[in-house]
Amino acid sequence: MAPPDLPLFERDREQAVLSAVIGELRSGRPALVTVTGEPGLGQNELLRWAAGQARDRGVHVLAARATSAEHELRYGVVAQLLAPEDRDIATRLFVAPQRPGGLPGLNHLLTACHDRPTLLVVQDVQWLDPASLRWLEALARRLPRAPLALLTSTTGTAIDRPEWSVGNPLTGLASTIELALPPLTTSGVSAAVRTVCGVPGDTDFTDALAQATRGVPAVVHEVLLRFTRTGCAPRAEHVEHLRALTAEVVGDHAAQALSELRDPVAVDVLRALAVCGDLLDFPLVCTLAGLHPVPEARLRATLMASGLLTPRDGSPPGHDAVVRARILEEMPAADRADLYARAARLAQRVAVADQGIAELLLRARPVGAPWAVATLRRGFAAALRSGRRDRATAYLARALDEPLRSEERARVELQLASVQMVTAPTAAERRLHGLIRSTGTGTGLRAQAVDLCLLGGDTRAARLAQPTGPGTLGDPAPCDADVPAPRRGSGTGSPPGRRARAVAGDATAPRGGNTSDPAHRDGADEHPERTATADNDATVSERDELATVGDRHELATVSERHELIALLRVARFLRHEETCPGVPPAPALPEHSHSPAVAGVRAWEHAMAGVHLEASRRLARAAFAPDPGGRPPLVTPRLFACRALFLTDDGDEAEAHLATLLNEAHRQRAAIAIAHVLAVRADLHLRHGRPDAAARDLAAAEAELPPARLHPLFVPYWASLNLVADLQNGRPDRAREIAARPVPSLSEECATSAYLLFARGVLARSEDDPQRARAYFRACGRWLLHYGCVNPAVLPWRSLAAEAAHALGDDAEALRLTREEVRLAARWGTRSALGRAELGLAVVIRENRTEHFRAAVATLSESPARTDYTRAVLELASAESAEAERRTALALTSRRASTAGGVAPGPLPGFSQAPPAPAGVPPGRGAAPHPRPPAGWPALSPAEHETALLAASGLANREIATTLSVTTRAVELRLSGVYRKLRIRGREELRALRYGPEGG
């Protein structure tokens, strides 16, 4: 308990009362004083102080202390009290037979007290043996006739409550006082810190000490003694060390109290309380401890007397979980697990909340009942809702210890791995690889496991899923009877990388790479209607194919094979491993398949190659149709289908599908799927000119999947999205920081590296560094071509590289790249891709630039590319202003306003930046140098930049609002910000600065 040298902080009131009692005792006034409180509050220390005060005043003092070890020793406390008066009293009390009604030594004590005032001090009366208790009660009844005071201390409630503590009428002539000691206040704890440590403590240190110790003086004193031995000062930086020391001290006190508890029934009840005291009331806890003859009231009193049970909530003291751990760690592990299992069964019978039962099951042995798994899974969902992922995974891992059917076990494993992909990706991959290799996995679970691995960046899982033997996934073309051989010219018989490089067929193809195959230069690429017709017949052909399948098992096998091929194609795109020794090439997708996963991946491959626009659009929509066989939908193919819809100018439809995917991922609590859906939607927002919405989605994605947990394969893609979002939101410093951040080495082996190279090029372009911008855009192009991506709608690297080359004076390369992009965009067929290509051509061409700008404006006016359209209008307005033909641009603006209703904007990342070359000055190396931009121009946000250029071109506020799809009030506020940052007074000065800003 409290150390003997514990200072009596904040006990002035109690000391004054005891001093008064001692003073009245010398005048012949008897008294009964009981000091109560929780263990460690200093009751016995206060009694020792009172005994010392009495001796100093000439009062005779007799002292004794009851202990749990002597609870059954007859007259154990009486012998301690009377030993100073009679050395042989102990022998007579312990050996002599007890006479009925006998009170040995009491009359002699009362007679001696008449000659001198006497103070009896008895510590810890909660452990009094029954004989000593009767003796002291008899003494209390005789107090009015003797100058004697009885001073006792107790913790909690005594097992047999003494009569004097309830104000017995026989003691009415004596002063009866009960002193309840409170814990230390913050001021008292601060004084203890100053006394023990020698220096005052920080406020944070003192507050942490008061909270951790609950102001119990014994704990405060011992913690401070151990803390000072470490040589640390009581400062805020040592708070964690202080808490660790407090846990040790509290545990030691609990262990000491437990060792003093001799009643085996009380020990059993105490252990049951430590297991489920927060969930079950005390009678149920006693039932859990087992049948016993001890009354409930006596058990409660025994536990309270030990200090291990408090009257506040009927459970072990909760100021530190170490107390419960110390109570349970003395049990054998098997007995402890059995106690938890019995507690879980009892809690389930009385309908305790699911998470409470799940907490019990975590530490219990397997109970072998169906309700256990169901409860753990419900606890898993509740823990995820509250954001406790570690607890959620613990619940599901515990569910796997119960006996389960093979399919149910596989589903639990898959659900657990979906969460572990964020918290413990290595463990999740091992778990998923086991599911993939297992032959008894249920319908669709192997494909779901591979799908989840791909979301986590594990492309090896798709290879693991391929069967062995002839006609497997590893064959260059499927040769099973259920998968027809692809026809020549169908668009799927050759990898998209070959077709892409074949149609590229120029100096932009990487040197030393795979050469294009002339056999594929015609066929699918030149005759898209053939593949479209074949795709229209796919459903009928698939029905004919499946009609030949013997049973549902074979049907499921065919469906699973098609899904695994689609996922393997995705893995091939994410990481090109076919150049590695021993890695077979990925098989072609089945030409005719009812699988939505195949449709989604085929849509993306068509879009990558830049061919078959309508087929790509139709296949992307088919990816969201229910599977005819009822197989669960996969996430990755649908994400690629959404990205294909980006490129077909169907952004609104893609956004609706992404919302559906997001809701589905939230229902399944799949954090990694949520993160990837949000990232793809952020990509969509950037393409639609909504960088603020993109930034919000990226922040939400990183909350679900922290960057430290992101697989290296996806680091470049996420970094590119963050970089462009920061750049478009007017945070160039953060964009530069992201661009300079190193990426893992594995990131340089994946297709997403092209996105980061493109984003770095956009940043260099915004910093007016064409040399570096061209290098990044060229590297981006080489990487895209390596992965078979030719479509300029994916990333318009050619036109941006051309603008950089134009700024460097290399007009030949600029024209070649822009004309190539125009050709490829025209082949793909979307208005946004073609309009961007025409705009890039207009920027770098010398002849008829205004007409080219008009063509770009006309094309973009029918596309969802709002920011590109705005830039084209600005360029055209600037060019026409030089030719005094601005009215044409205004007319086109009005036409855009009348036809743009309900069309969502869709620029590509980086297209909201101002063009690097002035549009009003003829391009070329002989152009005159441009004026320096005015001070404050770099401080303008992209929105203010656009508005300022339109105002400088002569457009009225209403016309600017129509062009930018904002309110007139928003235009006024933006212009006010422009005038303030540029330190000008209106449109006239802004118009005078027009060529300077455009040149910047």
PDB file of N, CA, C and O in Angstrom, residues 597-630:
ATOM      1  N   ALA A 597     -16.416  -9.010 -67.633  1.00  0.00           N
ATOM      2  CA  ALA A 597     -15.003  -8.685 -67.423  1.00  0.00           C
ATOM      3  C   ALA A 597     -14.258  -8.630 -68.744  1.00  0.00           C
ATOM      4  O   ALA A 597     -13.444  -7.729 -68.994  1.00  0.00           O
ATOM      5  N   VAL A 598     -14.530  -9.600 -69.629  1.00  0.00           N
ATOM      6  CA  VAL A 598     -13.899  -9.589 -70.945  1.00  0.00           C
ATOM      7  C   VAL A 598     -14.313  -8.352 -71.727  1.00  0.00           C
ATOM      8  O   VAL A 598     -13.497  -7.707 -72.397  1.00  0.00           O
ATOM      9  N   ALA A 599     -15.585  -7.981 -71.641  1.00  0.00           N
ATOM     10  CA  ALA A 599     -16.063  -6.796 -72.355  1.00  0.00           C
ATOM     11  C   ALA A 599     -15.347  -5.544 -71.880  1.00  0.00           C
ATOM     12  O   ALA A 599     -14.929  -4.701 -72.684  1.00  0.00           O
ATOM     13  N   GLY A 600     -15.178  -5.402 -70.563  1.00  0.00           N
ATOM     14  CA  GLY A 600     -14.507  -4.215 -70.047  1.00  0.00           C
ATOM     15  C   GLY A 600     -13.065  -4.113 -70.497  1.00  0.00           C
ATOM     16  O   GLY A 600     -12.595  -3.038 -70.877  1.00  0.00           O
ATOM     17  N   VAL A 601     -12.343  -5.232 -70.465  1.00  0.00           N
ATOM     18  CA  VAL A 601     -10.930  -5.197 -70.858  1.00  0.00           C
ATOM     19  C   VAL A 601     -10.801  -4.991 -72.364  1.00  0.00           C
ATOM     20  O   VAL A 601      -9.909  -4.274 -72.834  1.00  0.00           O
ATOM     21  N   ARG A 602     -11.690  -5.616 -73.153  1.00  0.00           N
ATOM     22  CA  ARG A 602     -11.643  -5.397 -74.603  1.00  0.00           C
ATOM     23  C   ARG A 602     -11.925  -3.939 -74.938  1.00  0.00           C
ATOM     24  O   ARG A 602     -11.305  -3.367 -75.850  1.00  0.00           O
ATOM     25  N   ALA A 603     -12.854  -3.318 -74.228  1.00  0.00           N
ATOM     26  CA  ALA A 603     -13.141  -1.899 -74.471  1.00  0.00           C
ATOM     27  C   ALA A 603     -11.896  -1.061 -74.239  1.00  0.00           C
ATOM     28  O   ALA A 603     -11.575  -0.154 -75.022  1.00  0.00           O
ATOM     29  N   TRP A 604     -11.165  -1.362 -73.183  1.00  0.00           N
ATOM     30  CA  TRP A 604      -9.951  -0.595 -72.880  1.00  0.00           C
ATOM     31  C   TRP A 604      -8.874  -0.854 -73.933  1.00  0.00           C
ATOM     32  O   TRP A 604      -8.169   0.073 -74.348  1.00  0.00           O
ATOM     33  N   GLU A 605      -8.738  -2.089 -74.389  1.00  0.00           N
ATOM     34  CA  GLU A 605      -7.706  -2.382 -75.385  1.00  0.00           C
ATOM     35  C   GLU A 605      -8.018  -1.706 -76.717  1.00  0.00           C
ATOM     36  O   GLU A 605      -7.114  -1.221 -77.409  1.00  0.00           O
ATOM     37  N   HIS A 606      -9.294  -1.669 -77.102  1.00  0.00           N
ATOM     38  CA  HIS A 606      -9.665  -0.917 -78.300  1.00  0.00           C
ATOM     39  C   HIS A 606      -9.314   0.557 -78.134  1.00  0.00           C
ATOM     40  O   HIS A 606      -8.785   1.199 -79.055  1.00  0.00           O
ATOM     41  N   ALA A 607      -9.628   1.095 -76.960  1.00  0.00           N
ATOM     42  CA  ALA A 607      -9.354   2.513 -76.721  1.00  0.00           C
ATOM     43  C   ALA A 607      -7.860   2.792 -76.714  1.00  0.00           C
ATOM     44  O   ALA A 607      -7.404   3.831 -77.209  1.00  0.00           O
ATOM     45  N   MET A 608      -7.080   1.884 -76.161  1.00  0.00           N
ATOM     46  CA  MET A 608      -5.631   2.052 -76.160  1.00  0.00           C
ATOM     47  C   MET A 608      -5.079   2.091 -77.588  1.00  0.00           C
ATOM     48  O   MET A 608      -4.231   2.921 -77.928  1.00  0.00           O
ATOM     49  N   ALA A 609      -5.593   1.197 -78.422  1.00  0.00           N
ATOM     50  CA  ALA A 609      -5.118   1.146 -79.797  1.00  0.00           C
ATOM     51  C   ALA A 609      -5.703   2.256 -80.651  1.00  0.00           C
ATOM     52  O   ALA A 609      -5.230   2.483 -81.780  1.00  0.00           O
ATOM     53  N   GLY A 610      -6.739   2.937 -80.150  1.00  0.00           N
ATOM     54  CA  GLY A 610      -7.332   4.040 -80.886  1.00  0.00           C
ATOM     55  C   GLY A 610      -8.156   3.599 -82.068  1.00  0.00           C
ATOM     56  O   GLY A 610      -8.196   4.305 -83.088  1.00  0.00           O
ATOM     57  N   VAL A 611      -8.823   2.456 -81.966  1.00  0.00           N
ATOM     58  CA  VAL A 611      -9.636   1.940 -83.065  1.00  0.00           C
ATOM     59  C   VAL A 611     -10.983   1.488 -82.512  1.00  0.00           C
ATOM     60  O   VAL A 611     -11.123   1.241 -81.318  1.00  0.00           O
ATOM     61  N   HIS A 612     -11.976   1.396 -83.411  1.00  0.00           N
ATOM     62  CA  HIS A 612     -13.285   0.842 -83.094  1.00  0.00           C
ATOM     63  C   HIS A 612     -13.972   1.636 -81.976  1.00  0.00           C
ATOM     64  O   HIS A 612     -14.239   1.111 -80.893  1.00  0.00           O
ATOM     65  N   LEU A 613     -14.235   2.893 -82.222  1.00  0.00           N
ATOM     66  CA  LEU A 613     -14.837   3.759 -81.209  1.00  0.00           C
ATOM     67  C   LEU A 613     -16.175   3.212 -80.722  1.00  0.00           C
ATOM     68  O   LEU A 613     -16.394   3.078 -79.509  1.00  0.00           O
ATOM     69  N   GLU A 614     -17.079   2.914 -81.635  1.00  0.00           N
ATOM     70  CA  GLU A 614     -18.406   2.460 -81.235  1.00  0.00           C
ATOM     71  C   GLU A 614     -18.326   1.104 -80.532  1.00  0.00           C
ATOM     72  O   GLU A 614     -19.046   0.856 -79.568  1.00  0.00           O
ATOM     73  N   ALA A 615     -17.459   0.225 -81.024  1.00  0.00           N
ATOM     74  CA  ALA A 615     -17.305  -1.069 -80.350  1.00  0.00           C
ATOM     75  C   ALA A 615     -16.761  -0.880 -78.938  1.00  0.00           C
ATOM     76  O   ALA A 615     -17.200  -1.549 -77.995  1.00  0.00           O
ATOM     77  N   SER A 616     -15.811   0.013 -78.774  1.00  0.00           N
ATOM     78  CA  SER A 616     -15.265   0.278 -77.443  1.00  0.00           C
ATOM     79  C   SER A 616     -16.343   0.824 -76.515  1.00  0.00           C
ATOM     80  O   SER A 616     -16.451   0.408 -75.350  1.00  0.00           O
ATOM     81  N   ARG A 617     -17.158   1.732 -77.029  1.00  0.00           N
ATOM     82  CA  ARG A 617     -18.221   2.309 -76.205  1.00  0.00           C
ATOM     83  C   ARG A 617     -19.232   1.231 -75.795  1.00  0.00           C
ATOM     84  O   ARG A 617     -19.645   1.149 -74.642  1.00  0.00           O
ATOM     85  N   ARG A 618     -19.619   0.385 -76.762  1.00  0.00           N
ATOM     86  CA  ARG A 618     -20.606  -0.639 -76.475  1.00  0.00           C
ATOM     87  C   ARG A 618     -20.051  -1.698 -75.515  1.00  0.00           C
ATOM     88  O   ARG A 618     -20.737  -2.143 -74.595  1.00  0.00           O
ATOM     89  N   LEU A 619     -18.804  -2.072 -75.704  1.00  0.00           N
ATOM     90  CA  LEU A 619     -18.195  -3.049 -74.796  1.00  0.00           C
ATOM     91  C   LEU A 619     -18.046  -2.490 -73.390  1.00  0.00           C
ATOM     92  O   LEU A 619     -18.214  -3.219 -72.401  1.00  0.00           O
ATOM     93  N   ALA A 620     -17.705  -1.202 -73.282  1.00  0.00           N
ATOM     94  CA  ALA A 620     -17.573  -0.602 -71.957  1.00  0.00           C
ATOM     95  C   ALA A 620     -18.912  -0.616 -71.226  1.00  0.00           C
ATOM     96  O   ALA A 620     -18.972  -0.859 -70.015  1.00  0.00           O
ATOM     97  N   ARG A 621     -19.989  -0.378 -71.953  1.00  0.00           N
ATOM     98  CA  ARG A 621     -21.304  -0.436 -71.322  1.00  0.00           C
ATOM     99  C   ARG A 621     -21.669  -1.867 -70.940  1.00  0.00           C
ATOM    100  O   ARG A 621     -22.284  -2.110 -69.900  1.00  0.00           O
ATOM    101  N   ALA A 622     -21.264  -2.811 -71.792  1.00  0.00           N
ATOM    102  CA  ALA A 622     -21.559  -4.219 -71.490  1.00  0.00           C
ATOM    103  C   ALA A 622     -20.818  -4.707 -70.252  1.00  0.00           C
ATOM    104  O   ALA A 622     -21.233  -5.681 -69.619  1.00  0.00           O
ATOM    105  N   ALA A 623     -19.724  -4.045 -69.897  1.00  0.00           N
ATOM    106  CA  ALA A 623     -18.967  -4.458 -68.711  1.00  0.00           C
ATOM    107  C   ALA A 623     -19.767  -4.286 -67.431  1.00  0.00           C
ATOM    108  O   ALA A 623     -19.428  -4.877 -66.403  1.00  0.00           O
ATOM    109  N   PHE A 624     -20.823  -3.471 -67.471  1.00  0.00           N
ATOM    110  CA  PHE A 624     -21.630  -3.228 -66.274  1.00  0.00           C
ATOM    111  C   PHE A 624     -22.937  -4.009 -66.290  1.00  0.00           C
ATOM    112  O   PHE A 624     -23.778  -3.815 -65.411  1.00  0.00           O
ATOM    113  N   ALA A 625     -23.108  -4.874 -67.276  1.00  0.00           N
ATOM    114  CA  ALA A 625     -24.293  -5.730 -67.316  1.00  0.00           C
ATOM    115  C   ALA A 625     -24.105  -6.903 -66.358  1.00  0.00           C
ATOM    116  O   ALA A 625     -22.984  -7.344 -66.105  1.00  0.00           O
ATOM    117  N   PRO A 626     -25.196  -7.423 -65.789  1.00  0.00           N
ATOM    118  CA  PRO A 626     -25.061  -8.601 -64.899  1.00  0.00           C
ATOM    119  C   PRO A 626     -24.524  -9.801 -65.661  1.00  0.00           C
ATOM    120  O   PRO A 626     -24.810  -9.985 -66.843  1.00  0.00           O
ATOM    121  N   ASP A 627     -23.747 -10.620 -64.965  1.00  0.00           N
ATOM    122  CA  ASP A 627     -23.202 -11.817 -65.582  1.00  0.00           C
ATOM    123  C   ASP A 627     -24.323 -12.830 -65.795  1.00  0.00           C
ATOM    124  O   ASP A 627     -25.121 -13.084 -64.872  1.00  0.00           O
ATOM    125  N   PRO A 628     -24.439 -13.412 -66.980  1.00  0.00           N
ATOM    126  CA  PRO A 628     -25.524 -14.386 -67.225  1.00  0.00           C
ATOM    127  C   PRO A 628     -25.488 -15.565 -66.277  1.00  0.00           C
ATOM    128  O   PRO A 628     -26.533 -16.144 -65.968  1.00  0.00           O
ATOM    129  N   GLY A 629     -24.313 -15.947 -65.835  1.00  0.00           N
ATOM    130  CA  GLY A 629     -24.206 -17.075 -64.918  1.00  0.00           C
ATOM    131  C   GLY A 629     -24.332 -16.692 -63.463  1.00  0.00           C
ATOM    132  O   GLY A 629     -24.160 -17.539 -62.588  1.00  0.00           O
ATOM    133  N   GLY A 630     -24.598 -15.420 -63.175  1.00  0.00           N
ATOM    134  CA  GLY A 630     -24.742 -14.974 -61.797  1.00  0.00           C
ATOM    135  C   GLY A 630     -23.439 -14.830 -61.048  1.00  0.00           C
ATOM    136  O   GLY A 630     -23.436 -14.753 -59.810  1.00  0.00           O
TER     137      GLY A 630
END
